[in-house]
Coordinates of C-alpha atoms in Angstrom, one line a residue:
M1 CA 289.2 7.5 77.7
S2 CA 290.2 10.4 79.9
R3 CA 287.1 9.8 82.0
I4 CA 287.6 6.1 81.9
V5 CA 291.1 6.4 83.4
K6 CA 289.9 9.0 86.0
S7 CA 287.1 6.7 87.1
L8 CA 289.3 3.6 87.1
S9 CA 292.1 5.3 89.0
K10 CA 289.8 6.0 91.9
R11 CA 289.6 2.3 92.6
W12 CA 292.9 1.3 91.2
K13 CA 295.5 -0.3 93.5
A14 CA 298.8 0.2 91.7
T15 CA 300.8 -2.6 93.4
P16 CA 302.4 -5.5 91.4
A17 CA 301.2 -7.8 94.2
E18 CA 297.6 -7.4 93.0
P19 CA 297.6 -8.2 89.3
D20 CA 293.8 -8.2 88.9
V21 CA 291.9 -5.0 88.4
E22 CA 288.3 -4.5 89.5
Q23 CA 286.1 -5.5 86.6
A24 CA 282.4 -4.9 86.1
E25 CA 280.3 -8.0 85.9
A26 CA 279.5 -9.0 82.3
V27 CA 275.9 -8.0 81.5
D28 CA 274.0 -8.8 78.3
F29 CA 272.7 -5.4 77.2
L30 CA 270.7 -6.5 74.2
A31 CA 267.8 -8.5 75.5
V32 CA 265.6 -9.1 72.4
P33 CA 262.1 -10.6 73.1
G34 CA 262.0 -14.3 72.4
R35 CA 265.8 -15.0 72.2
Q36 CA 269.2 -14.0 73.4
L37 CA 271.8 -12.6 71.0
A38 CA 275.3 -14.1 71.0
K39 CA 278.0 -11.6 71.7
H40 CA 279.3 -11.4 68.2
Q41 CA 275.7 -10.8 67.0
H42 CA 275.4 -7.7 69.2
L43 CA 277.8 -5.6 67.0
R44 CA 276.0 -6.4 63.8
K45 CA 272.7 -5.6 65.4
L46 CA 273.9 -2.3 66.7
H47 CA 274.8 -1.1 63.2
Q48 CA 271.3 -1.9 61.8
P49 CA 268.9 1.1 61.6
D50 CA 266.3 -0.7 63.8
A51 CA 268.7 -1.8 66.5
V52 CA 268.1 -1.2 70.1
S53 CA 270.0 1.9 71.3
L54 CA 273.1 1.4 73.4
Q55 CA 271.7 3.4 76.3
P56 CA 272.2 1.8 79.8
S57 CA 269.2 2.2 81.9
S58 CA 269.1 3.3 85.5
N59 CA 269.8 -0.3 86.7
G60 CA 272.9 -0.6 84.5
S61 CA 271.4 -2.5 81.5
A62 CA 269.7 -1.5 78.3
H63 CA 267.0 -3.6 76.8
G64 CA 263.9 -3.5 74.7
D65 CA 260.7 -2.2 76.3
G66 CA 258.5 -5.1 75.5
H67 CA 256.6 -6.6 72.5
D68 CA 254.8 -3.4 71.5
H69 CA 257.6 -1.6 69.6
Q70 CA 261.3 -1.5 69.1
H71 CA 263.6 1.3 70.1
Q72 CA 265.1 3.1 67.1
H73 CA 268.8 3.9 66.8
R74 CA 268.4 7.5 67.9
P75 CA 271.0 10.2 67.3
Q76 CA 272.4 12.0 70.3
N77 CA 272.7 15.8 70.3
T78 CA 273.2 17.1 73.8
E79 CA 272.6 20.8 74.7
E80 CA 276.3 21.1 75.5
D81 CA 277.1 19.9 71.9
Q82 CA 274.7 22.5 70.4
K83 CA 276.2 25.3 72.4
W84 CA 279.7 24.2 71.5
L85 CA 278.9 23.9 67.8
K86 CA 277.5 27.5 67.8
W87 CA 280.6 28.7 69.5
V88 CA 282.8 27.1 66.8
E89 CA 280.7 28.7 64.1
S90 CA 281.1 32.1 65.8
R91 CA 284.9 31.5 65.9
T92 CA 284.9 31.0 62.1
G93 CA 282.7 34.1 61.6
G94 CA 283.8 36.2 58.6
M95 CA 285.6 33.3 56.9
A96 CA 284.3 32.0 53.6
N97 CA 283.2 28.4 53.4
D98 CA 286.0 27.6 51.0
A99 CA 288.7 29.2 53.2
H100 CA 291.5 26.9 54.0
I101 CA 292.2 25.9 57.6
D102 CA 295.5 24.3 58.5
K103 CA 296.3 22.6 61.8
A104 CA 297.6 25.8 63.5
T105 CA 294.4 27.6 62.5
L106 CA 292.2 24.8 63.7
K107 CA 294.0 24.9 67.1
K108 CA 293.2 28.7 67.4
I109 CA 289.6 28.1 66.4
L110 CA 289.1 25.3 68.9
E111 CA 291.3 26.9 71.6
T112 CA 292.5 23.5 72.6
E113 CA 295.8 22.4 74.3
H114 CA 295.2 18.7 73.5
Q115 CA 297.8 18.4 70.7
Y116 CA 297.4 14.6 70.5
Y117 CA 293.7 14.8 69.8
L118 CA 294.0 17.8 67.6
D119 CA 296.5 16.0 65.3
R120 CA 294.2 12.9 65.0
V121 CA 291.0 14.9 64.4
F122 CA 292.7 17.0 61.7
A123 CA 294.0 13.8 60.0
I124 CA 290.5 12.3 60.1
F125 CA 288.8 15.4 58.7
D126 CA 291.5 15.8 56.0
T127 CA 290.4 12.7 54.1
K128 CA 292.4 13.6 51.0
S129 CA 295.6 14.4 52.9
K130 CA 295.8 17.9 51.4
G131 CA 297.2 19.4 54.6
Y132 CA 294.2 21.6 55.0
I133 CA 290.4 21.5 55.3
T134 CA 287.9 24.2 54.4
V135 CA 285.6 26.0 56.8
G136 CA 282.6 24.3 55.2
E137 CA 284.1 20.9 55.6
L138 CA 285.0 21.6 59.3
L139 CA 281.5 22.8 60.2
K140 CA 279.9 19.9 58.2
Q141 CA 282.0 17.3 60.0
L142 CA 281.4 18.7 63.4
S143 CA 277.7 19.0 62.8
I144 CA 277.6 15.4 61.7
L145 CA 279.6 14.4 64.8
T146 CA 277.5 16.3 67.3
H147 CA 274.3 14.8 65.8
A148 CA 275.6 11.3 65.5
C149 CA 274.4 8.3 67.5
V150 CA 276.3 6.7 70.3
C151 CA 277.7 4.0 68.1
Q152 CA 279.0 6.5 65.5
K153 CA 280.6 8.6 68.1
L154 CA 282.3 5.6 69.6
K155 CA 283.6 4.8 66.2
F156 CA 284.9 8.3 65.8
I157 CA 286.7 8.0 69.1
F158 CA 288.2 4.7 68.0
D159 CA 289.5 6.4 64.8
V160 CA 291.0 9.2 66.9
Y161 CA 293.0 6.7 68.9
D162 CA 294.0 4.6 65.9
A163 CA 297.0 6.8 65.2
D164 CA 298.3 4.8 62.2
A165 CA 294.8 4.3 60.7
S166 CA 295.3 0.6 60.6
G167 CA 291.8 -0.2 61.8
S168 CA 293.1 -1.5 65.2
I169 CA 294.8 -0.1 68.3
D170 CA 298.1 -1.7 69.3
Q171 CA 299.6 -1.6 72.8
K172 CA 301.8 1.4 72.0
E173 CA 298.8 3.4 70.9
F174 CA 296.8 2.2 73.9
S175 CA 299.7 3.4 76.2
A176 CA 299.7 6.8 74.5
I177 CA 295.9 7.0 75.1
L178 CA 296.3 6.3 78.8
S179 CA 299.3 8.6 79.3
S180 CA 297.4 11.5 77.6
A181 CA 294.3 10.9 79.7
I182 CA 296.4 10.8 82.9
D183 CA 298.2 14.0 82.0
D184 CA 295.0 15.8 81.1
N185 CA 293.4 14.9 84.4
A186 CA 296.6 15.4 86.5
L187 CA 296.2 12.0 88.1
A188 CA 298.8 10.7 90.6
I189 CA 299.9 7.7 88.6
G190 CA 303.6 7.0 88.1
P191 CA 305.3 5.5 85.0
Q192 CA 305.4 2.0 86.4
Q193 CA 301.8 2.1 87.3
I194 CA 300.9 3.4 83.8
E195 CA 302.8 0.5 82.2
Y196 CA 301.1 -2.1 84.5
M197 CA 297.7 -0.5 83.9
T198 CA 298.2 -0.5 80.1
K199 CA 299.1 -4.2 80.0
T200 CA 296.2 -5.2 82.3
L201 CA 293.5 -3.1 80.5
F202 CA 294.9 -4.1 77.0
D203 CA 294.7 -7.8 77.9
T204 CA 291.2 -7.3 79.2
V205 CA 290.0 -5.5 76.0
D206 CA 291.9 -7.8 73.6
A207 CA 289.4 -10.6 73.7
N208 CA 290.9 -12.8 71.0
G209 CA 294.5 -12.2 72.2
D210 CA 295.9 -11.2 68.7
G211 CA 297.8 -8.3 70.2
V212 CA 295.6 -5.5 68.8
I213 CA 292.2 -4.1 69.8
S214 CA 289.6 -3.9 67.1
F215 CA 286.5 -1.7 67.2
D216 CA 284.3 -4.7 67.8
E217 CA 286.4 -5.6 70.9
L218 CA 286.3 -2.1 72.2
K219 CA 282.5 -2.1 71.7
L220 CA 282.2 -5.5 73.4
M221 CA 284.2 -4.2 76.4
L222 CA 281.9 -1.2 76.8
E223 CA 278.8 -3.4 76.6
Q224 CA 280.2 -5.5 79.5
S225 CA 281.0 -2.4 81.6
P226 CA 277.9 -0.1 81.9
S227 CA 279.8 2.4 84.1
W228 CA 282.5 2.7 81.4
V229 CA 279.9 3.6 78.8
S230 CA 278.8 6.5 80.9
T231 CA 282.3 7.7 81.6
L232 CA 283.3 7.5 77.9
Q233 CA 280.2 9.8 77.3
I234 CA 278.4 10.4 74.1
S235 CA 280.0 13.8 73.4
A236 CA 283.1 12.9 71.4
S237 CA 283.9 16.5 70.8
R238 CA 284.9 17.0 74.4
F239 CA 288.1 15.1 73.7
F240 CA 289.5 18.1 71.8
K241 CA 287.6 21.1 73.0
P242 CA 288.3 23.1 76.1
P243 CA 287.0 21.7 79.4
E244 CA 284.4 24.5 79.5
V245 CA 282.6 26.1 76.6
K246 CA 284.2 29.5 76.0
G247 CA 282.0 32.3 75.1
P248 CA 281.3 35.8 76.1
Q249 CA 281.8 36.0 79.8
A250 CA 279.3 37.8 82.0
K251 CA 280.6 40.8 83.7
R252 CA 281.0 40.3 87.4
K253 CA 279.2 42.8 89.6
P254 CA 281.8 44.8 91.5
K255 CA 281.8 43.7 95.1
K256 CA 280.9 46.2 97.7
R257 CA 283.8 47.0 100.0
Q258 CA 282.9 46.2 103.5
I259 CA 284.9 46.9 106.6
C260 CA 285.4 43.6 108.3
P261 CA 287.8 42.3 110.9
P262 CA 290.8 40.0 110.0
Y263 CA 290.0 36.3 109.6
F264 CA 291.7 35.4 112.9
L265 CA 289.3 37.7 114.7
T266 CA 286.1 36.2 113.2
P267 CA 283.8 33.9 115.2
T268 CA 284.4 31.1 112.7
Y269 CA 288.2 31.2 113.4
V270 CA 287.7 31.4 117.1
K271 CA 285.3 28.4 117.0
Y272 CA 287.6 26.1 115.0
H273 CA 291.0 27.4 116.3
P274 CA 290.5 28.1 120.0
V275 CA 294.1 27.2 121.0
E276 CA 295.7 29.4 118.4
F277 CA 293.3 32.3 119.2
A278 CA 293.9 32.0 122.9
W279 CA 297.7 32.1 122.5
S280 CA 297.5 34.9 120.0
F281 CA 295.5 36.9 122.4
A282 CA 297.9 36.1 125.2
Y283 CA 300.8 37.2 123.0
F284 CA 299.1 40.5 122.2
V285 CA 298.5 41.2 125.9
S286 CA 302.1 40.2 126.8
F287 CA 303.4 42.8 124.3
F288 CA 301.7 45.6 126.1
L289 CA 302.6 44.3 129.6
F290 CA 306.3 44.2 128.8
F291 CA 306.1 47.6 127.2
L292 CA 304.4 48.9 130.4
W293 CA 307.1 47.2 132.5
G294 CA 309.8 48.8 130.5
T295 CA 308.3 52.3 130.7
L296 CA 307.6 52.1 134.4
W297 CA 311.1 50.8 135.2
A298 CA 312.6 53.7 133.2
A299 CA 310.4 56.3 134.8
Y300 CA 310.9 55.3 138.5
V301 CA 314.3 53.5 138.6
N302 CA 316.5 54.4 135.7
H303 CA 315.6 58.0 134.9
E304 CA 318.6 59.6 136.5
I305 CA 320.6 59.4 133.2
S306 CA 318.2 61.8 131.6
V307 CA 316.7 65.2 132.4
P308 CA 313.1 66.0 133.1
Q309 CA 312.6 67.6 129.7
C310 CA 313.7 64.4 127.9
V311 CA 312.3 61.7 130.2
P312 CA 309.2 61.0 128.1
F313 CA 311.3 60.0 125.1
F314 CA 313.6 58.0 127.3
I315 CA 310.9 55.9 128.9
I316 CA 309.2 55.1 125.6
A317 CA 312.6 54.0 124.2
K318 CA 313.0 51.7 127.2
G319 CA 309.6 50.3 126.8
F320 CA 310.5 49.2 123.3
G321 CA 313.8 47.9 124.6
K322 CA 312.2 45.7 127.2
N323 CA 309.9 44.3 124.6
L324 CA 312.9 43.7 122.3
N325 CA 314.5 41.4 125.0
Y326 CA 311.2 39.5 125.3
Q327 CA 310.7 39.1 121.6
C328 CA 314.2 37.8 121.0
M329 CA 313.7 35.2 123.7
L330 CA 310.5 34.0 121.9
L331 CA 312.4 33.8 118.6
I332 CA 314.7 31.3 120.1
I333 CA 312.0 29.3 121.9
F334 CA 310.0 28.7 118.7
M335 CA 313.2 27.5 116.9
C336 CA 313.8 24.7 119.5
R337 CA 312.2 22.2 117.1
R338 CA 313.2 19.0 118.9
T339 CA 312.1 20.2 122.3
L340 CA 308.7 21.3 120.9
T341 CA 308.3 17.9 119.2
L342 CA 308.9 16.2 122.5
I343 CA 306.4 18.4 124.2
R344 CA 303.9 17.9 121.4
G345 CA 303.6 14.2 122.3
T346 CA 302.7 15.0 126.0
R347 CA 299.3 15.7 127.5
I348 CA 299.9 19.4 127.3
G349 CA 300.9 19.3 123.7
P350 CA 297.4 19.9 122.2
Y351 CA 297.1 23.1 124.3
L352 CA 300.3 24.7 123.1
P353 CA 300.8 26.5 119.7
I354 CA 303.5 24.0 118.6
D355 CA 302.2 23.4 115.1
M356 CA 302.3 27.1 114.4
A357 CA 305.9 27.5 115.6
V358 CA 307.4 28.5 112.2
F359 CA 304.6 31.0 111.6
A360 CA 305.0 32.4 115.0
H361 CA 308.8 32.7 114.4
K362 CA 308.1 34.8 111.3
V363 CA 305.6 37.0 113.0
I364 CA 307.9 37.6 116.0
G365 CA 310.7 38.4 113.6
Y366 CA 308.6 41.3 112.2
V367 CA 307.7 42.4 115.8
V368 CA 311.5 42.4 116.7
G369 CA 312.0 44.8 113.8
F370 CA 309.1 47.0 115.0
C371 CA 310.5 47.1 118.6
A372 CA 314.1 47.8 117.3
L373 CA 312.8 50.6 115.1
G374 CA 310.8 52.2 118.0
H375 CA 313.7 51.8 120.4
W376 CA 316.1 53.4 117.9
I377 CA 313.8 56.3 116.9
F378 CA 313.0 57.4 120.4
H379 CA 316.6 57.2 121.5
M380 CA 317.5 59.4 118.6
I381 CA 314.9 61.9 119.7
H382 CA 316.1 61.6 123.3
F383 CA 319.7 62.3 122.3
R384 CA 318.5 65.2 120.3
C385 CA 316.8 66.6 123.4
L386 CA 319.8 66.0 125.6
A387 CA 322.0 67.9 123.1
D388 CA 319.6 70.8 122.9
V389 CA 319.4 71.1 126.6
G390 CA 323.2 71.1 126.7
V391 CA 323.7 68.1 129.0
G392 CA 327.5 67.7 129.5
N393 CA 328.1 70.1 126.6
F394 CA 328.0 67.1 124.3
S395 CA 326.8 67.5 120.7
Y396 CA 324.2 65.4 119.0
T397 CA 326.9 63.6 117.1
D398 CA 328.7 62.8 120.3
F399 CA 325.6 61.1 121.7
L400 CA 325.1 59.1 118.5
F401 CA 328.6 57.9 117.4
T402 CA 331.1 58.4 120.3
T403 CA 331.6 57.1 123.8
K404 CA 332.2 60.5 125.3
P405 CA 328.8 60.8 127.1
D406 CA 329.7 57.5 128.9
I407 CA 326.1 56.2 128.9
G408 CA 325.3 52.5 129.6
W409 CA 325.8 49.8 132.2
I410 CA 329.3 49.0 131.1
E411 CA 332.1 51.4 131.8
G412 CA 333.6 53.1 128.7
G413 CA 330.3 54.4 127.3
F414 CA 330.2 52.1 124.2
V415 CA 326.8 50.7 125.0
P416 CA 324.8 53.2 122.9
V417 CA 327.2 52.8 120.0
L418 CA 326.5 49.0 119.9
G419 CA 323.0 49.9 118.7
W420 CA 324.2 50.6 115.2
P421 CA 325.6 47.1 114.4
L422 CA 322.3 45.7 115.8
V423 CA 320.3 47.8 113.3
F424 CA 322.5 46.8 110.4
I425 CA 322.5 43.1 111.3
Y426 CA 318.7 43.0 111.6
A427 CA 318.3 44.8 108.3
A428 CA 320.6 42.2 106.6
I429 CA 318.7 39.3 108.1
F430 CA 315.3 40.8 107.2
A431 CA 316.3 41.5 103.6
C432 CA 317.7 38.0 103.0
S433 CA 314.6 36.4 104.6
L434 CA 312.2 37.8 102.0
A435 CA 310.1 35.2 100.0
V436 CA 311.8 36.4 96.8
V437 CA 315.1 35.2 98.1
R438 CA 313.9 31.9 99.7
R439 CA 311.6 30.9 96.8
S440 CA 314.2 31.6 94.1
G441 CA 316.3 28.7 95.2
L442 CA 319.0 30.9 96.9
F443 CA 318.5 29.2 100.3
E444 CA 322.2 29.5 101.1
V445 CA 321.8 33.3 101.1
F446 CA 318.9 32.9 103.6
Y447 CA 320.8 30.4 105.7
F448 CA 324.1 32.2 106.0
S449 CA 322.5 35.6 106.6
H450 CA 320.5 34.0 109.4
L451 CA 323.7 32.9 111.1
L452 CA 324.1 36.6 111.9
Y453 CA 321.8 35.8 114.8
I454 CA 324.9 34.7 116.7
P455 CA 326.7 38.2 116.7
F456 CA 323.2 39.8 117.1
M457 CA 322.6 38.0 120.4
I458 CA 326.1 38.6 121.7
I459 CA 325.9 42.3 120.9
L460 CA 322.4 42.5 122.4
I461 CA 323.8 41.0 125.7
L462 CA 326.4 43.8 125.8
H463 CA 323.8 46.4 124.8
S464 CA 321.2 45.5 127.4
D465 CA 322.0 44.6 131.0
K466 CA 318.9 42.5 131.4
F467 CA 318.9 40.5 128.2
W468 CA 321.1 37.7 129.5
K469 CA 318.3 36.8 132.0
F470 CA 315.9 36.3 129.1
L471 CA 318.4 34.2 127.1
V472 CA 320.0 31.9 129.6
F473 CA 317.3 29.1 129.6
P474 CA 316.1 29.0 126.0
G475 CA 319.6 29.7 124.8
T476 CA 320.9 26.6 126.6
V477 CA 318.2 24.4 125.2
F478 CA 318.8 25.8 121.7
V479 CA 322.6 25.1 121.9
L480 CA 322.0 21.5 123.1
E481 CA 319.6 20.9 120.2
K482 CA 322.2 22.2 117.7
I483 CA 324.7 19.7 119.1
S484 CA 322.2 16.8 118.9
M485 CA 321.5 17.6 115.3
T486 CA 325.2 17.2 114.2
R487 CA 325.9 14.3 111.9
C488 CA 328.1 12.5 114.3
I489 CA 325.4 12.4 117.0
R490 CA 322.8 11.2 114.5
Q491 CA 325.1 8.4 113.4
L492 CA 325.7 7.5 117.0
L493 CA 322.0 7.2 117.7
G494 CA 321.4 5.2 114.5
S495 CA 319.1 7.7 112.9
E496 CA 320.6 8.1 109.5
F497 CA 318.1 8.4 106.6
F498 CA 318.6 7.6 103.0
I499 CA 316.3 8.3 100.0
K500 CA 315.5 5.2 98.1
D501 CA 313.0 6.5 95.5
V502 CA 311.5 9.8 94.3
V503 CA 308.2 10.2 92.4
L504 CA 307.1 13.5 91.0
W505 CA 303.4 13.1 90.6
Q506 CA 301.5 14.9 87.8
S507 CA 299.1 16.2 90.5
G508 CA 301.8 18.4 92.0
V509 CA 302.9 16.1 94.8
T510 CA 306.5 15.1 95.6
Q511 CA 306.8 11.6 97.2
L512 CA 310.0 10.3 98.8
T513 CA 310.6 6.7 99.9
M514 CA 313.2 6.4 102.6
N515 CA 314.6 3.8 105.0
H516 CA 313.1 3.5 108.4
P517 CA 315.8 3.7 111.1
P518 CA 315.0 1.5 114.1
A519 CA 315.4 4.5 116.6
F520 CA 312.8 6.6 114.7
T521 CA 309.3 6.5 116.0
Y522 CA 306.3 8.6 115.0
N523 CA 302.5 8.8 115.3
P524 CA 299.9 9.0 112.5
G525 CA 299.6 12.6 111.2
D526 CA 303.2 13.6 112.1
Y527 CA 305.5 15.5 109.8
I528 CA 309.3 15.5 109.5
F529 CA 312.0 17.9 108.4
I530 CA 314.6 16.5 106.1
N531 CA 317.7 17.9 104.5
I532 CA 318.5 17.2 100.8
P533 CA 322.0 18.5 100.0
N534 CA 321.4 18.3 96.2
I535 CA 318.9 21.2 96.7
A536 CA 320.5 23.1 99.5
W537 CA 323.1 22.0 102.0
F538 CA 321.5 23.6 105.0
E539 CA 317.7 23.8 104.2
W540 CA 315.3 21.6 106.0
H541 CA 312.0 20.7 104.2
P542 CA 308.8 19.7 106.0
F543 CA 307.2 16.4 104.7
T544 CA 304.1 14.7 105.9
I545 CA 304.6 11.1 106.8
S546 CA 302.1 9.0 104.8
S547 CA 303.2 5.5 105.8
C548 CA 301.9 3.5 108.8
P549 CA 304.0 3.4 112.0
E550 CA 303.8 -0.4 111.8
N551 CA 305.7 -0.4 108.4
R552 CA 309.2 -0.8 109.7
G553 CA 310.7 -1.5 106.2
K554 CA 310.3 2.0 104.6
L555 CA 309.1 5.5 105.2
S556 CA 306.9 7.3 102.7
L557 CA 306.9 11.1 102.8
V558 CA 304.8 13.5 100.7
R559 CA 304.5 17.3 100.3
E560 CA 302.8 19.6 97.9
R561 CA 304.7 21.0 94.9
I562 CA 306.9 24.0 95.3
K563 CA 308.3 25.2 92.0
Y564 CA 312.0 25.5 92.9
F565 CA 311.9 22.3 95.0
H566 CA 309.7 20.0 93.0
F567 CA 311.9 20.1 89.8
R568 CA 315.3 19.9 91.6
V569 CA 314.5 17.0 94.0
N570 CA 315.0 14.5 91.2

């Protein structure tokens, strides 16, 4: 039944507006030379030893092969069944044939997680309701089962699903079958769709309409649907055994370590991601150009605040400082989401790294730390050199923590001292941005620590006399975006969203159904950031838009499961 549901769900359209499911055309399987059997005669004929085997041929029907001879009712014993039976025997090795096996022991022997099937199989094998079976009985029953014919295996499956052993399957038992099969296969079918599918399939199988499904009715349904016979499969044991036969695993040969370039430098990546590669290369080159600009400017223009012995350390520190200004500008640019979204819809959008903006922001954040560390270390070495030379008779501590040396572009000499709060602020932002913080559901910690970018930028303006030139344009755009994202502006523009429905699919997908504001437009393949206060007041979650732009009534959004998000969204 697991495979039936999986096969059916591929072509299932779970909408109440379409009450009919796709059904296979009724085919008379048992064509006997000279006459046609009535449907109720099929079942009696199948149980006779000289009956034609229920084996659909390649064209979807099974029949006799002519007047010469009849097909015997042959048992089915697949190679997979034989391997599995040997594996079970090995699992019971060392146990006497009369040793008792309870339900927990049987679960360990079979190593199965299908509790529903395990309970039913144990109840069938425990014919005397003793609460246990012996090893001999288990091996005998499994041997009979694996060597049984198609009809016998189908009867065993029917008995497994007949939970109350009444000889028929009611709608409640049928619903449990479908739910178990859907869970085992992780199919994206919601509770309402399961209920609708249960009723439709049950009514289809229940030929006489008495409210229960008999074995004959199940058999008749399978006769009418050749594809369902193949999906139900002859190996009944696979309903309660692991998906793959477990046995001694072959040892993997250790892989030889090879020196290879990172994936983004391979020809395959360059071929399929030319835009990303080109911009990554341009960013790499720009890093060295700005470093060179900073060092040359310090060497030929601003070296008068140092001495010849200490100039090399000074110019390297300035090279890192110039890059720090540049990297902080890029940080802001890649966080202007609305502006980037507008540019994405233009002709130049496909040639810009807009879809990798969040990733670029993270990478640049690490580079900012690298530049800040280099700038700080070489200034520390520079100040040590100045103190050793005896410039101004200032000590090393004076250069690091006081304004006495009066260094910097602002009078008072507090510019070097401002470097310390910059270091501490970056360290706090970095620590609270780690995945262990964000993925643990503590997004507020991440959000409020990131608000430290405001004092960071202000202090950086005071620390560097050139940073304001880098900041003025992207900073203005960023501030305007923040104003446009306020609640009052969104209400004024008529772009308020409301969640109407939430479905947490078994396949690990979260689906949201929302209203579609008139002012909201999008193109196929776009994604949207939404804020769900029940999870985090300030966190914005990316969702892929799965509905059509022409559907003005509702908006359907999906995203893959994230542990802390998937189970809190409901």
